[in-house]
mmCIF file of C-alpha atoms in Angstrom:
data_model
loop_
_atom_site.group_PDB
_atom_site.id
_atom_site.type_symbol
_atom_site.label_atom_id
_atom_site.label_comp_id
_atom_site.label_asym_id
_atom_site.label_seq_id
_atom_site.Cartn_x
_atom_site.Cartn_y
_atom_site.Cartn_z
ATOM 1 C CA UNK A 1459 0.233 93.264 -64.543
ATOM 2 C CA UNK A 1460 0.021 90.190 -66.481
ATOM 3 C CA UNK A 1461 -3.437 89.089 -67.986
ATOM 4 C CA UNK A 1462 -4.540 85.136 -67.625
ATOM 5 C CA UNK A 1463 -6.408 84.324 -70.549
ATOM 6 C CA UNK A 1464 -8.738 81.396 -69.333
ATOM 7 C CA UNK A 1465 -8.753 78.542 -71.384
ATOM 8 C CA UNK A 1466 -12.516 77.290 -72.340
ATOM 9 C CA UNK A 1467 -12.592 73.226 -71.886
ATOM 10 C CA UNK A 1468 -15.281 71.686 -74.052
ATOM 11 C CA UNK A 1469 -16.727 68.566 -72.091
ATOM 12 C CA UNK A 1470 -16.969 65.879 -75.140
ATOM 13 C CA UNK A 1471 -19.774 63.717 -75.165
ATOM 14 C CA UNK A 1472 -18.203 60.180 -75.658
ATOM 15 C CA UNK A 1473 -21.107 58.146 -75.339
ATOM 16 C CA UNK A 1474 -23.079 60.578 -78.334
ATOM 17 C CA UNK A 1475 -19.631 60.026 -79.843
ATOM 18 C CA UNK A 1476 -19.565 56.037 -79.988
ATOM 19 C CA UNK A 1477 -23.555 56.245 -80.894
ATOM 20 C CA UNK A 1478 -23.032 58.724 -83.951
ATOM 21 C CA UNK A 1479 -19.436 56.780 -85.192
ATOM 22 C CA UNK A 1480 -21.816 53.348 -85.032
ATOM 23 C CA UNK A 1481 -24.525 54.715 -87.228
ATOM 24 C CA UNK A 1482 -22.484 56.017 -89.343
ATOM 25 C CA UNK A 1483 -19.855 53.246 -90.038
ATOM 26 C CA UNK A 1484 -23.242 51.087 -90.626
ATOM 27 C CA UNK A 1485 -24.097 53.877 -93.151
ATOM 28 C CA UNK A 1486 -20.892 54.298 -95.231
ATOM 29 C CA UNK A 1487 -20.264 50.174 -95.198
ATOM 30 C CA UNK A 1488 -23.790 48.515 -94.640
ATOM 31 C CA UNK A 1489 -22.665 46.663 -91.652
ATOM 32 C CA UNK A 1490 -21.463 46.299 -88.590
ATOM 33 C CA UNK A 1491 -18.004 47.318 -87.410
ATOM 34 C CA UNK A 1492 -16.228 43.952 -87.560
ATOM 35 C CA UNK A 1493 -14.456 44.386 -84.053
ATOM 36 C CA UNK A 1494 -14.933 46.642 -80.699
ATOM 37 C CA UNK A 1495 -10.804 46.907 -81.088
ATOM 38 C CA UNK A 1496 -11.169 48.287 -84.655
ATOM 39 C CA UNK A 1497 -14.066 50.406 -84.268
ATOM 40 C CA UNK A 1498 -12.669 52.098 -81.129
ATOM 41 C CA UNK A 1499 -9.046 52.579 -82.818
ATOM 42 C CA UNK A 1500 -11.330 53.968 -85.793
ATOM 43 C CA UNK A 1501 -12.650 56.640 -83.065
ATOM 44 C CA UNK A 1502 -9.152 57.266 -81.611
ATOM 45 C CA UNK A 1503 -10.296 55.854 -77.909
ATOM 46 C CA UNK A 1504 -9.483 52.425 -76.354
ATOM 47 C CA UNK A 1505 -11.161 49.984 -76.263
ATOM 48 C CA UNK A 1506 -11.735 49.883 -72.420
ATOM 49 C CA UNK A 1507 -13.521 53.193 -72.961
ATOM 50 C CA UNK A 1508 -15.924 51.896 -75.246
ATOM 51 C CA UNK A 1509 -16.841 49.224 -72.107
ATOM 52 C CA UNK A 1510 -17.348 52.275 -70.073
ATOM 53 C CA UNK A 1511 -20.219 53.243 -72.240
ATOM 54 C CA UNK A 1512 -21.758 50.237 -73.906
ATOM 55 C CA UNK A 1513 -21.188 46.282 -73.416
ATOM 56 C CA UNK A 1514 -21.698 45.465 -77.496
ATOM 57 C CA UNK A 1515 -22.730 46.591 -80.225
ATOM 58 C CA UNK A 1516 -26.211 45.776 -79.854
ATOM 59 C CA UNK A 1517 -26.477 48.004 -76.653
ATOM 60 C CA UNK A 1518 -25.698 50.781 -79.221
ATOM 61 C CA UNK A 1519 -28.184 49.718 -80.990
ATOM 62 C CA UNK A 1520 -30.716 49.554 -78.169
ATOM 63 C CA UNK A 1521 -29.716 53.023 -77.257
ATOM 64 C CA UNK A 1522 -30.575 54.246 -81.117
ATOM 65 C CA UNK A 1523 -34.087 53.095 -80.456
ATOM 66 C CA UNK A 1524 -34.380 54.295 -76.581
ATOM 67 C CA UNK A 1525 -33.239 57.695 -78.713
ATOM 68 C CA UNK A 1526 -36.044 57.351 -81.494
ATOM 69 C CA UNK A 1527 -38.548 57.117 -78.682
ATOM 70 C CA UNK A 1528 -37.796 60.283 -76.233
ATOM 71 C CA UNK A 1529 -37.457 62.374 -79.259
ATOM 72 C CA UNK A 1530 -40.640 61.332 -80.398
ATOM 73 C CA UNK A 1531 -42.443 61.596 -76.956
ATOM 74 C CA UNK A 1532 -40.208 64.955 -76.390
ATOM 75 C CA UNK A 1533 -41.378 66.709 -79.401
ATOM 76 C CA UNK A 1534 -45.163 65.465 -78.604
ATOM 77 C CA UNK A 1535 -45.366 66.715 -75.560
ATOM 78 C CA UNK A 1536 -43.792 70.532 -76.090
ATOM 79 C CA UNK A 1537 -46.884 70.719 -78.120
ATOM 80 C CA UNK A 1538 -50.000 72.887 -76.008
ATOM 81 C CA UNK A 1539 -52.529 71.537 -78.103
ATOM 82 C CA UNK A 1540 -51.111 67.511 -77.073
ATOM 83 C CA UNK A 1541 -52.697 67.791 -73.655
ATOM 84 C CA UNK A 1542 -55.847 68.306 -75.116
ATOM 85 C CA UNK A 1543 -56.056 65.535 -77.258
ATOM 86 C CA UNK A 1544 -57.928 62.858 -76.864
ATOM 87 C CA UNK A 1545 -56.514 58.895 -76.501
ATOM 88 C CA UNK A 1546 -56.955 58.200 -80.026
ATOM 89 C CA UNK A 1547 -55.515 62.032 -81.279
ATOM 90 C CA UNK A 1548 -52.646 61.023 -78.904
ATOM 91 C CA UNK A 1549 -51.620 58.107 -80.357
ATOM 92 C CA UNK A 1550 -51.651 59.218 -83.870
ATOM 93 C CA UNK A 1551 -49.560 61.927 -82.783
ATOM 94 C CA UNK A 1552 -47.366 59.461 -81.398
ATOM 95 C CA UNK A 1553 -46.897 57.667 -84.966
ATOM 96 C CA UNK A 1554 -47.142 60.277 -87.083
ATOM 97 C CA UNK A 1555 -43.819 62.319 -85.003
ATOM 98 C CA UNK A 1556 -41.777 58.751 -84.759
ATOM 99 C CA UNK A 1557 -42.518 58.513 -88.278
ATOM 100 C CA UNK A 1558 -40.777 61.829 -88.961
ATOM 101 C CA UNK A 1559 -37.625 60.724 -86.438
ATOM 102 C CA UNK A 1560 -38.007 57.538 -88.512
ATOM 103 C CA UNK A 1561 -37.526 59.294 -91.662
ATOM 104 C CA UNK A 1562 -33.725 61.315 -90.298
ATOM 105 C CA UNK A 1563 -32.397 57.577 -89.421
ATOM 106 C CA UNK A 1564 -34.038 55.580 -92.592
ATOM 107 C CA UNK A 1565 -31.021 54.825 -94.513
ATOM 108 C CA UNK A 1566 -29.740 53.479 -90.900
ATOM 109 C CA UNK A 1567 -32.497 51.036 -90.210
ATOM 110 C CA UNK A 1568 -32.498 49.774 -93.560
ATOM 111 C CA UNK A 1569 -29.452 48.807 -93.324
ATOM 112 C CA UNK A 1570 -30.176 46.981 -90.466
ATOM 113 C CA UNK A 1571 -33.618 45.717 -91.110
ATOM 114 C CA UNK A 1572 -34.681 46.314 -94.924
ATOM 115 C CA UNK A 1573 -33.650 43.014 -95.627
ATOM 116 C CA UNK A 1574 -34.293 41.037 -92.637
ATOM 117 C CA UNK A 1575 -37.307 38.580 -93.108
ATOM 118 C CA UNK A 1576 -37.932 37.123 -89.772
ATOM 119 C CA UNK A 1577 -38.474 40.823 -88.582
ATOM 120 C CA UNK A 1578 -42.080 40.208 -88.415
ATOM 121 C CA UNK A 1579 -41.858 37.061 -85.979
ATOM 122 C CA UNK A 1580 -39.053 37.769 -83.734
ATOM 123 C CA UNK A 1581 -38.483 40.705 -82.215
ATOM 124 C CA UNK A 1582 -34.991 41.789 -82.360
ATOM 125 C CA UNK A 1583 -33.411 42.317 -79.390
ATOM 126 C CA UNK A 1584 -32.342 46.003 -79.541
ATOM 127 C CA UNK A 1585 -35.994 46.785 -79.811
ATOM 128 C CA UNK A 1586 -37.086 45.399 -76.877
ATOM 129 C CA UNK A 1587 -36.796 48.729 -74.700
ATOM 130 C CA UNK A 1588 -38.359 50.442 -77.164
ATOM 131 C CA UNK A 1589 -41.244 48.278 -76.619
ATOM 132 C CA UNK A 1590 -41.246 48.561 -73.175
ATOM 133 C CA UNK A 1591 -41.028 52.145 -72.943
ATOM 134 C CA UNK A 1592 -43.894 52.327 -75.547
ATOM 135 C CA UNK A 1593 -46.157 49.849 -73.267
ATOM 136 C CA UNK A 1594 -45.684 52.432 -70.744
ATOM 137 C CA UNK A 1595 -46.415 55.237 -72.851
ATOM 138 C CA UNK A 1596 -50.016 53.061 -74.802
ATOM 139 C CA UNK A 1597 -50.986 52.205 -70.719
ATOM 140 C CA UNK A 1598 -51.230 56.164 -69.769
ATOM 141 C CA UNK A 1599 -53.170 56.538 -73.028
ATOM 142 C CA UNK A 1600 -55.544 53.654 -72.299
ATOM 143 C CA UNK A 1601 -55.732 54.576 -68.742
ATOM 144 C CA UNK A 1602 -57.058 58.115 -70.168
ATOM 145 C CA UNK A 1603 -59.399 56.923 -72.644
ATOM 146 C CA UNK A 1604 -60.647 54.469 -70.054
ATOM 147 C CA UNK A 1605 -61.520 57.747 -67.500
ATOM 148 C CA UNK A 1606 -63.374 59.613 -70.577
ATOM 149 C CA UNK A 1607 -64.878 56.468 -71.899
ATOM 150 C CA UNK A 1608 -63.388 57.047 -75.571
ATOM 151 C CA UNK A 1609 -61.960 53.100 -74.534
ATOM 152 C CA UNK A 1610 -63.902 50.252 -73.092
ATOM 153 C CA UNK A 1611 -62.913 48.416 -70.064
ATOM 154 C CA UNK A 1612 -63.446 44.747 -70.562
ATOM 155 C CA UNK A 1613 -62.626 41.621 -68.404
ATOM 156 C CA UNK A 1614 -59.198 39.968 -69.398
ATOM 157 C CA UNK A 1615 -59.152 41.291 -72.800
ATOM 158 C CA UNK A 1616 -58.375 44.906 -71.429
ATOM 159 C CA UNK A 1617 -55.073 43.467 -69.562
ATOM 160 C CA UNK A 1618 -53.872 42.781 -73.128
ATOM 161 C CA UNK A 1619 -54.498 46.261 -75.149
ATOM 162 C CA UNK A 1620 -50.951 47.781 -74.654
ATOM 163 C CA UNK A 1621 -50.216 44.308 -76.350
ATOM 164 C CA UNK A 1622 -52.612 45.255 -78.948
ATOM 165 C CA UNK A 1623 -50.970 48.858 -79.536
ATOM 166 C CA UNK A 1624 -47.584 47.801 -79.247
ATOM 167 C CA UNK A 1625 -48.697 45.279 -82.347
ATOM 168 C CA UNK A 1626 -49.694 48.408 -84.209
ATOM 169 C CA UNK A 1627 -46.401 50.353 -84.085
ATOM 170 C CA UNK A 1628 -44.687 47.280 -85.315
ATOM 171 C CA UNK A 1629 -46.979 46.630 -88.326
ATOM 172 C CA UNK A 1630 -46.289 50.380 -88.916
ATOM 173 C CA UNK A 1631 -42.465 50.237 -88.733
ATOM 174 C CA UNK A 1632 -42.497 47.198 -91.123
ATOM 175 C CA UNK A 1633 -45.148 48.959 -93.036
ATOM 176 C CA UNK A 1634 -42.680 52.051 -93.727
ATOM 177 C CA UNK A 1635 -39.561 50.640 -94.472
ATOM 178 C CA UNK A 1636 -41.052 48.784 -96.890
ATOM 179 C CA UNK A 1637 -43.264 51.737 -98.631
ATOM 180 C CA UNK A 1638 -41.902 53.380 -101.822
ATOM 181 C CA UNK A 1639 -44.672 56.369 -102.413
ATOM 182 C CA UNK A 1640 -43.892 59.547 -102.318
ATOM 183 C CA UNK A 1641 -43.548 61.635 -99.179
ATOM 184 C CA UNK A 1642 -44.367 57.740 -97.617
ATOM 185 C CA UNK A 1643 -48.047 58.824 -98.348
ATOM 186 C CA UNK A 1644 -49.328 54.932 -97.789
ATOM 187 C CA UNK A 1645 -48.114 55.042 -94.184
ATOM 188 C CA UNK A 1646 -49.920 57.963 -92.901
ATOM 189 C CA UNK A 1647 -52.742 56.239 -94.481
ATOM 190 C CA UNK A 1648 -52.136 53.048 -92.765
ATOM 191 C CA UNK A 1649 -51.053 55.254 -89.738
ATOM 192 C CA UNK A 1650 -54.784 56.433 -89.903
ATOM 193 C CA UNK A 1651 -56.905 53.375 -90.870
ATOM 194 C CA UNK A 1652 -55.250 50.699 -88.193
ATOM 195 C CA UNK A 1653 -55.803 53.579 -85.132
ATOM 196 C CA UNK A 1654 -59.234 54.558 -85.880
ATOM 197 C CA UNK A 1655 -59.509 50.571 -86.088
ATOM 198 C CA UNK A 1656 -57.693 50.020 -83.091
ATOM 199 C CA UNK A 1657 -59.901 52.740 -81.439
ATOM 200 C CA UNK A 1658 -63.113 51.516 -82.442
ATOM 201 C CA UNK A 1659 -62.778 47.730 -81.220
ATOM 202 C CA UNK A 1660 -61.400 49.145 -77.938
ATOM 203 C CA UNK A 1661 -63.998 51.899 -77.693
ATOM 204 C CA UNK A 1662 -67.697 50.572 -76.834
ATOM 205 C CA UNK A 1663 -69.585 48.956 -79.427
ATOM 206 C CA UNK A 1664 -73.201 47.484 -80.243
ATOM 207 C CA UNK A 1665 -71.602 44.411 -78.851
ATOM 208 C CA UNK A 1666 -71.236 45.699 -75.328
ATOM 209 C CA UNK A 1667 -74.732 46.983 -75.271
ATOM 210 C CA UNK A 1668 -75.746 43.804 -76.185
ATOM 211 C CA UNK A 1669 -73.985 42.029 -72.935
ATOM 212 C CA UNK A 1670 -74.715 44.844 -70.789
ATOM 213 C CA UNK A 1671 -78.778 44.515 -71.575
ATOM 214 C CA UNK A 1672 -78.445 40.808 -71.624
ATOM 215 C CA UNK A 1673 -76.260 40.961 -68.261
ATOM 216 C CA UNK A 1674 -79.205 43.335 -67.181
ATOM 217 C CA UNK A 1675 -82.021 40.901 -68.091
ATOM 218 C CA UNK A 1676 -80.613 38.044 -66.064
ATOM 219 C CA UNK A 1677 -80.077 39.942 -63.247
ATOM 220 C CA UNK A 1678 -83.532 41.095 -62.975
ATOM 221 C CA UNK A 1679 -85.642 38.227 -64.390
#
């Protein structure tokens, strides 16, 4: 009786493929591949496979960042102790764990961005699902802090604090690439001082009290 020896098929992941062969071309050169054709004869595909996955290279890009996010919210959230935390805790969580995805990918976004000096005005467009998927993420926090009262609700201004957040993480990202101390000690620092700011203009201050007494005296003069 003859034995069949089954043959194991490993199911290659093309699209991690194309992501991984991006990053790293922009790592060994400093730059972009200079054509879809080359990079996907590079990768031993064709190029109409490399359409079946991504449109340029800047969706690539996109999905580097869309990456950099659910492995920072992933890693957050297998964490018992996260659910406990309060709004502010959360978001320094946040920051502190996409810092440490940061740090795997730095000489990657360096490349990209070290040099870049508009980065602070316009927003390049890779990044821009990263910043919606963060919005999402800052409005469940603020919706949280709102129920506990760690964050004020406020007329107008309170439409626009995911905008405020979303602010934050960008002075932060700017912050780190350009931070040369050791262990990138000055952005857990700044990490630190711009949420507990952050927190404390959102959260209720003497200010409120004053407009809810004053609110209170008109009402009942």
């Amino acid at each position: 009786m003859e034995k069949t020896t089954a043959k194991k098929t490993t199911k290659i992941d093309i699209k991690g493929k194309i992501v991984s062969g991006y990053v790293n071309h922009v790592l060994e050169h400093g730059y972009e591949p200079v054509s879809v054709f080359k990079f996907a004869k590079d990768l031993k595909m064709k190029e109409e496979d490399f359409y079946n996955y991504f449109t340029s290279f800047d969706s690539i890009k996109t999905a580097v960042w869309s990456q950099l996010f659910e492995a920072t919210v992933e890693s957050i959230e297998s964490q018992e102790v996260y659910r406990e935390y309060s709004a502010r805790e959360k978001l320094l969580s946040f920051l502190f764990t996409w810092i440490e995805e940061l740090k795997k990918n730095r000489s990657y976004l360096l490349s990209l961005y070290g040099s870049k000096k508009d980065i602070k005005s316009l927003l390049p467009t890779e990044v821009k699902i990263f910043k919606s998927k963060f919005k999402d993420f800052a409005n469940e926090i603020i919706l949280e802090g709102k129920e506990t009262e760690e964050i004020a609700s406020r007329p107008i201004l309170s439409d626009r604090y995911d905008d405020a957040l979303w602010f934050q993480v960008w002075f932060v990202f700017q912050f780190w690439l350009n931070d040369t101390s050791p262990a990138f000690e000055k952005t857990d620092a700044a990490i630190e001082k711009s949420v507990n700011l952050a927190f404390d203009l959102m959260g209720k201050s003497a200010l409120d009290t004053f407009i809810d007494f004053a609110k209170f005296m008109y009402q009942n003069k």
